[in-house]
Amino acid sequence: MHERPRRSDPLDEPGHDGEHRSRRARKAEQKAAQKAAQKAARKAAREAEDQGWPPGDPDLDDERRPWPPPESEPSDDRSHLTWPPRIPEPGDDLPPSARWYGTPIAPPRPRPGRLRSLLLVLLTLAVGGGVVAGAVAVALRSVPAPPPGQVIDPVAGVGYPLPDGWRVGTAPPVTAFSSAAGDGVNTTVMVMPAEPAADVRATVAELSDLYERLLLHGDKVKVVDDTEITVGARTGHARSLRAEYLDVVNRPAYLRVVFLTGAGVRPVVVVAMTQPDDPVSRAEIDTVIGGLR
């Protein structure tokens, strides 16, 4: 049988570039080159994620870019922050946090309250107490010893009796008072000179509020007496308070404030306190106040 001559493959013949390549070989080379390029791109992307986004990297989209870029990251220096925060200008692409975070807030203006007023009162009493203490020291040098059972207060210009078992205090427990006496356990009476008052009742009410805050600190405080008073040639006003406490330790306390004026002499203030509150202690306080001369 006559054998048909074999036709030669034109792909096996030399091309225009002078190289002998088959179609299969070229396809294999192209696939290998594509795989190598893809592998290199993935490696570059992983390295970019580990090191942070570099400016101008086309492989990372806007959602994966950290804010702010590395060259504009804020440092510990906050000198660029201003108050009030600046208003963004047209074309300003800074986020709100870059304008507001870390900016100072103007502190609120302090308001005077009860504590501030009380501190001012205490400061005034302390200053006045220094003057009174000096006057007491000078006066005591020239006054003879009082008779037994009596207290002579040359600064306030009064004297008053001592109930049985009471003794004169060496120093008043509250600043600005010129003399004090008590039983040494539950009850204390203090006396000091005062300035004339146009409204004696209002003055006593203010003093009662002051010494209630200073001495009683009661959870429940009520007025048990508010009346005019006459002691010898002096007239004035008296106010009494009773404080109760929610705890089981403190028993009720009693506070009495008296303002006396008249008889051509300087007015005086008497503050008496006892704890626990009982009829005997109240009677002793009344004895001291009623014996003022």
CSV table of C-alpha atoms in Angstrom, one decimal:
chain,number,residue,atom,x,y,z
A,1,MET,CA,0.0,0.0,0.0
A,2,HIS,CA,1.2,3.4,-0.9
A,3,GLU,CA,2.2,5.4,2.2
A,4,ARG,CA,0.9,8.9,2.3
A,5,PRO,CA,3.6,11.4,2.9
A,6,ARG,CA,3.5,13.0,6.4
A,7,ARG,CA,2.6,16.6,6.5
A,8,SER,CA,4.9,18.8,8.5
A,9,ASP,CA,3.5,21.0,11.4
A,10,PRO,CA,4.0,24.6,10.5
A,11,LEU,CA,4.4,25.4,14.2
A,12,ASP,CA,7.6,23.3,14.2
A,13,GLU,CA,9.1,25.4,11.6
A,14,PRO,CA,11.2,28.5,12.5
A,15,GLY,CA,9.1,31.6,13.2
A,16,HIS,CA,9.8,35.2,12.5
A,17,ASP,CA,12.0,35.4,15.6
A,18,GLY,CA,14.0,32.5,14.7
A,19,GLU,CA,12.9,30.3,17.6
A,20,HIS,CA,11.4,26.9,17.4
A,21,ARG,CA,8.5,26.7,19.9
A,22,SER,CA,5.4,24.6,20.0
A,23,ARG,CA,2.0,26.1,21.0
A,24,ARG,CA,1.9,23.8,24.1
A,25,ALA,CA,5.3,25.0,25.3
A,26,ARG,CA,4.3,28.6,25.0
A,27,LYS,CA,1.1,28.1,26.9
A,28,ALA,CA,2.9,26.4,29.7
A,29,GLU,CA,5.4,29.2,30.0
A,30,GLN,CA,2.6,31.8,30.0
A,31,LYS,CA,0.8,30.0,32.9
A,32,ALA,CA,4.0,29.7,34.9
A,33,ALA,CA,4.7,33.4,34.4
A,34,GLN,CA,1.2,34.4,35.5
A,35,LYS,CA,1.4,32.2,38.6
A,36,ALA,CA,4.8,33.7,39.5
A,37,ALA,CA,3.4,37.3,39.1
A,38,GLN,CA,0.3,36.5,41.2
A,39,LYS,CA,2.5,34.9,44.0
A,40,ALA,CA,4.7,38.0,44.0
A,41,ALA,CA,1.7,40.3,44.3
A,42,ARG,CA,0.2,38.4,47.2
A,43,LYS,CA,3.6,38.4,49.0
A,44,ALA,CA,3.9,42.2,48.5
A,45,ALA,CA,0.3,42.7,49.8
A,46,ARG,CA,1.0,40.6,53.0
A,47,GLU,CA,4.2,42.6,53.6
A,48,ALA,CA,2.3,45.9,53.2
A,49,GLU,CA,-0.4,44.8,55.7
A,50,ASP,CA,2.3,43.8,58.3
A,51,GLN,CA,4.2,47.1,58.0
A,52,GLY,CA,1.2,49.5,57.6
A,53,TRP,CA,-0.2,51.2,54.6
A,54,PRO,CA,2.5,53.2,52.7
A,55,PRO,CA,1.3,56.2,50.8
A,56,GLY,CA,0.5,55.6,47.1
A,57,ASP,CA,0.2,51.8,47.4
A,58,PRO,CA,-2.3,50.9,44.7
A,59,ASP,CA,-2.9,47.4,46.1
A,60,LEU,CA,-4.8,48.7,49.2
A,61,ASP,CA,-8.2,50.3,48.8
A,62,ASP,CA,-9.5,53.2,51.0
A,63,GLU,CA,-11.3,51.0,53.4
A,64,ARG,CA,-8.1,49.2,54.4
A,65,ARG,CA,-6.1,52.3,54.9
A,66,PRO,CA,-5.5,53.2,58.6
A,67,TRP,CA,-6.3,56.7,59.8
A,68,PRO,CA,-4.3,58.9,60.0
A,69,PRO,CA,-1.5,58.0,57.5
A,70,PRO,CA,1.9,57.3,59.1
A,71,GLU,CA,3.3,60.7,58.2
A,72,SER,CA,0.4,62.5,59.8
A,73,GLU,CA,0.0,60.4,63.0
A,74,PRO,CA,-0.4,62.6,66.1
A,75,SER,CA,2.4,62.7,68.6
A,76,ASP,CA,2.3,63.5,72.3
A,77,ASP,CA,2.8,67.1,71.5
A,78,ARG,CA,-0.7,68.8,71.6
A,79,SER,CA,0.5,72.2,70.7
A,80,HIS,CA,-1.4,72.0,67.4
A,81,LEU,CA,-4.7,71.7,69.4
A,82,THR,CA,-6.6,75.0,70.0
A,83,TRP,CA,-9.5,76.1,72.0
A,84,PRO,CA,-12.2,76.6,70.8
A,85,PRO,CA,-11.7,73.8,68.2
A,86,ARG,CA,-11.2,75.3,64.8
A,87,ILE,CA,-14.0,75.1,62.2
A,88,PRO,CA,-13.1,72.8,59.3
A,89,GLU,CA,-12.4,74.6,56.1
A,90,PRO,CA,-13.6,73.6,52.6
A,91,GLY,CA,-11.6,70.6,51.4
A,92,ASP,CA,-10.6,69.7,54.9
A,93,ASP,CA,-10.7,65.9,55.1
A,94,LEU,CA,-9.8,65.6,58.8
A,95,PRO,CA,-12.2,63.4,60.8
A,96,PRO,CA,-14.0,65.0,63.8
A,97,SER,CA,-11.8,63.2,66.3
A,98,ALA,CA,-8.7,64.9,64.9
A,99,ARG,CA,-10.2,68.3,65.7
A,100,TRP,CA,-11.9,67.6,69.0
A,101,TYR,CA,-10.0,64.8,70.8
A,102,GLY,CA,-7.8,66.1,73.6
A,103,THR,CA,-9.1,69.7,73.5
A,104,PRO,CA,-9.6,71.2,76.9
A,105,ILE,CA,-13.1,72.0,78.3
A,106,ALA,CA,-13.6,75.3,80.1
A,107,PRO,CA,-14.3,74.5,83.8
A,108,PRO,CA,-17.6,75.7,85.2
A,109,ARG,CA,-17.5,78.9,87.2
A,110,PRO,CA,-17.6,78.1,91.0
A,111,ARG,CA,-20.8,79.0,92.8
A,112,PRO,CA,-20.8,80.2,96.4
A,113,GLY,CA,-22.6,77.7,98.6
A,114,ARG,CA,-23.3,77.0,102.2
A,115,LEU,CA,-19.9,75.6,102.8
A,116,ARG,CA,-18.2,78.7,101.5
A,117,SER,CA,-20.4,80.9,103.6
A,118,LEU,CA,-19.7,78.8,106.6
A,119,LEU,CA,-16.0,79.0,106.1
A,120,LEU,CA,-16.2,82.8,105.8
A,121,VAL,CA,-18.1,82.9,109.1
A,122,LEU,CA,-15.5,80.6,110.8
A,123,LEU,CA,-12.7,82.7,109.5
A,124,THR,CA,-14.4,85.8,110.9
A,125,LEU,CA,-14.9,84.1,114.2
A,126,ALA,CA,-11.3,82.9,114.2
A,127,VAL,CA,-10.0,86.5,113.6
A,128,GLY,CA,-12.3,87.8,116.2
A,129,GLY,CA,-11.4,85.1,118.6
A,130,GLY,CA,-7.7,86.1,118.4
A,131,VAL,CA,-8.7,89.6,119.5
A,132,VAL,CA,-11.0,88.3,122.2
A,133,ALA,CA,-8.3,86.0,123.5
A,134,GLY,CA,-5.8,88.9,123.8
A,135,ALA,CA,-8.4,91.0,125.6
A,136,VAL,CA,-9.2,88.1,128.0
A,137,ALA,CA,-5.6,87.7,128.9
A,138,VAL,CA,-5.2,91.4,129.7
A,139,ALA,CA,-8.5,91.6,131.6
A,140,LEU,CA,-7.8,88.6,133.8
A,141,ARG,CA,-4.6,90.1,135.1
A,142,SER,CA,-6.5,93.0,136.7
A,143,VAL,CA,-9.6,91.2,137.9
A,144,PRO,CA,-9.7,89.6,141.3
A,145,ALA,CA,-10.6,85.9,141.7
A,146,PRO,CA,-14.3,85.3,141.5
A,147,PRO,CA,-16.2,84.1,144.6
A,148,PRO,CA,-16.9,80.4,144.8
A,149,GLY,CA,-19.6,79.2,142.5
A,150,GLN,CA,-19.4,82.2,140.3
A,151,VAL,CA,-17.9,83.1,136.9
A,152,ILE,CA,-16.8,86.6,136.1
A,153,ASP,CA,-16.4,87.5,132.4
A,154,PRO,CA,-14.7,90.9,132.2
A,155,VAL,CA,-14.7,90.9,128.4
A,156,ALA,CA,-18.4,90.3,128.0
A,157,GLY,CA,-19.1,92.4,131.2
A,158,VAL,CA,-21.2,89.7,132.9
A,159,GLY,CA,-21.1,87.3,135.8
A,160,TYR,CA,-23.1,84.1,136.2
A,161,PRO,CA,-23.6,81.4,138.8
A,162,LEU,CA,-22.3,77.8,138.6
A,163,PRO,CA,-24.7,74.9,139.5
A,164,ASP,CA,-23.5,72.2,141.9
A,165,GLY,CA,-20.7,70.2,140.3
A,166,TRP,CA,-19.9,72.7,137.6
A,167,ARG,CA,-16.5,74.3,137.1
A,168,VAL,CA,-15.1,77.1,135.0
A,169,GLY,CA,-13.5,76.1,131.7
A,170,THR,CA,-9.9,77.0,131.2
A,171,ALA,CA,-10.6,77.9,127.5
A,172,PRO,CA,-13.9,78.1,125.6
A,173,PRO,CA,-14.3,75.1,123.2
A,174,VAL,CA,-15.5,77.4,120.4
A,175,THR,CA,-13.5,80.4,119.1
A,176,ALA,CA,-14.7,83.9,119.9
A,177,PHE,CA,-16.3,83.1,123.2
A,178,SER,CA,-14.8,84.8,126.2
A,179,SER,CA,-15.8,82.4,129.0
A,180,ALA,CA,-17.2,78.9,129.4
A,181,ALA,CA,-18.4,76.6,132.2
A,182,GLY,CA,-19.9,73.2,132.4
A,183,ASP,CA,-20.2,69.9,134.3
A,184,GLY,CA,-17.3,68.4,132.4
A,185,VAL,CA,-19.4,65.6,131.0
A,186,ASN,CA,-22.6,66.5,129.2
A,187,THR,CA,-23.3,70.2,129.4
A,188,THR,CA,-21.5,73.4,128.4
A,189,VAL,CA,-22.4,77.1,128.5
A,190,MET,CA,-20.4,79.7,126.6
A,191,VAL,CA,-20.7,83.5,126.7
A,192,MET,CA,-19.3,86.2,124.4
A,193,PRO,CA,-19.8,90.0,123.8
A,194,ALA,CA,-21.9,91.0,120.8
A,195,GLU,CA,-22.6,94.0,118.6
A,196,PRO,CA,-26.0,95.7,118.8
A,197,ALA,CA,-28.7,94.2,116.5
A,198,ALA,CA,-31.6,95.9,114.9
A,199,ASP,CA,-33.7,92.7,114.8
A,200,VAL,CA,-32.8,90.6,117.9
A,201,ARG,CA,-35.1,87.7,116.9
A,202,ALA,CA,-33.6,87.4,113.4
A,203,THR,CA,-30.1,87.6,114.9
A,204,VAL,CA,-30.9,84.7,117.2
A,205,ALA,CA,-32.3,82.7,114.4
A,206,GLU,CA,-29.1,83.2,112.3
A,207,LEU,CA,-26.9,82.3,115.3
A,208,SER,CA,-29.0,79.2,116.0
A,209,ASP,CA,-28.6,78.0,112.4
A,210,LEU,CA,-24.9,78.6,112.6
A,211,TYR,CA,-24.3,76.7,115.9
A,212,GLU,CA,-26.7,73.9,114.9
A,213,ARG,CA,-24.5,73.2,111.9
A,214,LEU,CA,-21.3,73.5,114.0
A,215,LEU,CA,-22.3,71.6,117.1
A,216,LEU,CA,-25.3,69.4,116.6
A,217,HIS,CA,-25.0,67.8,113.1
A,218,GLY,CA,-28.4,66.2,113.7
A,219,ASP,CA,-30.3,64.0,111.2
A,220,LYS,CA,-33.5,65.7,112.4
A,221,VAL,CA,-33.6,69.1,114.1
A,222,LYS,CA,-36.6,70.9,115.4
A,223,VAL,CA,-37.3,74.2,117.2
A,224,VAL,CA,-38.6,73.5,120.7
A,225,ASP,CA,-38.7,77.1,122.0
A,226,ASP,CA,-38.6,80.6,120.4
A,227,THR,CA,-39.5,83.4,122.7
A,228,GLU,CA,-38.6,86.7,124.2
A,229,ILE,CA,-36.6,86.6,127.4
A,230,THR,CA,-35.9,89.0,130.3
A,231,VAL,CA,-32.8,88.5,132.6
A,232,GLY,CA,-32.5,91.2,135.3
A,233,ALA,CA,-32.3,94.5,133.5
A,234,ARG,CA,-31.6,92.9,130.1
A,235,THR,CA,-34.1,91.9,127.5
A,236,GLY,CA,-33.6,89.8,124.4
A,237,HIS,CA,-34.7,86.6,122.6
A,238,ALA,CA,-34.0,82.9,123.1
A,239,ARG,CA,-34.3,80.0,120.7
A,240,SER,CA,-33.9,76.3,121.6
A,241,LEU,CA,-33.3,73.3,119.3
A,242,ARG,CA,-33.5,69.6,119.8
A,243,ALA,CA,-31.5,67.3,117.5
A,244,GLU,CA,-32.1,63.6,116.9
A,245,TYR,CA,-29.9,61.0,115.2
A,246,LEU,CA,-30.6,58.0,113.1
A,247,ASP,CA,-27.6,55.9,114.5
A,248,VAL,CA,-27.8,54.0,117.8
A,249,VAL,CA,-24.8,55.7,119.3
A,250,ASN,CA,-25.8,59.4,119.5
A,251,ARG,CA,-28.6,60.3,121.9
A,252,PRO,CA,-30.7,63.5,121.3
A,253,ALA,CA,-28.9,66.8,121.9
A,254,TYR,CA,-30.2,70.2,123.1
A,255,LEU,CA,-29.0,73.6,122.0
A,256,ARG,CA,-30.1,77.0,123.4
A,257,VAL,CA,-29.0,80.4,122.0
A,258,VAL,CA,-29.8,83.6,123.8
A,259,PHE,CA,-29.2,87.3,122.8
A,260,LEU,CA,-29.4,89.8,125.6
A,261,THR,CA,-29.2,93.6,125.4
A,262,GLY,CA,-30.1,96.7,127.4
A,263,ALA,CA,-29.2,98.1,130.8
A,264,GLY,CA,-26.8,100.5,129.1
A,265,VAL,CA,-24.1,97.8,128.5
A,266,ARG,CA,-22.8,95.8,125.6
A,267,PRO,CA,-25.1,93.0,124.4
A,268,VAL,CA,-24.0,89.4,125.1
A,269,VAL,CA,-24.7,86.0,123.4
A,270,VAL,CA,-25.1,82.8,125.4
A,271,VAL,CA,-24.8,79.4,123.7
A,272,ALA,CA,-25.6,76.3,125.8
A,273,MET,CA,-25.5,72.7,124.7
A,274,THR,CA,-26.2,69.4,126.4
A,275,GLN,CA,-26.2,65.7,125.3
A,276,PRO,CA,-28.1,63.7,126.1
A,277,ASP,CA,-31.1,66.0,126.4
A,278,ASP,CA,-32.8,65.7,129.7
A,279,PRO,CA,-34.8,67.9,132.1
A,280,VAL,CA,-32.0,68.2,134.7
A,281,SER,CA,-29.5,69.5,132.2
A,282,ARG,CA,-32.1,72.0,130.8
A,283,ALA,CA,-32.8,73.2,134.3
A,284,GLU,CA,-29.1,73.8,135.0
A,285,ILE,CA,-28.7,75.8,131.7
A,286,ASP,CA,-31.7,77.9,132.7
A,287,THR,CA,-30.1,78.6,136.1
A,288,VAL,CA,-26.9,79.9,134.5
A,289,ILE,CA,-28.7,82.1,132.0
A,290,GLY,CA,-31.2,83.4,134.6
A,291,GLY,CA,-28.3,84.3,136.9
A,292,LEU,CA,-26.5,86.6,134.4
A,293,ARG,CA,-25.7,90.0,135.9
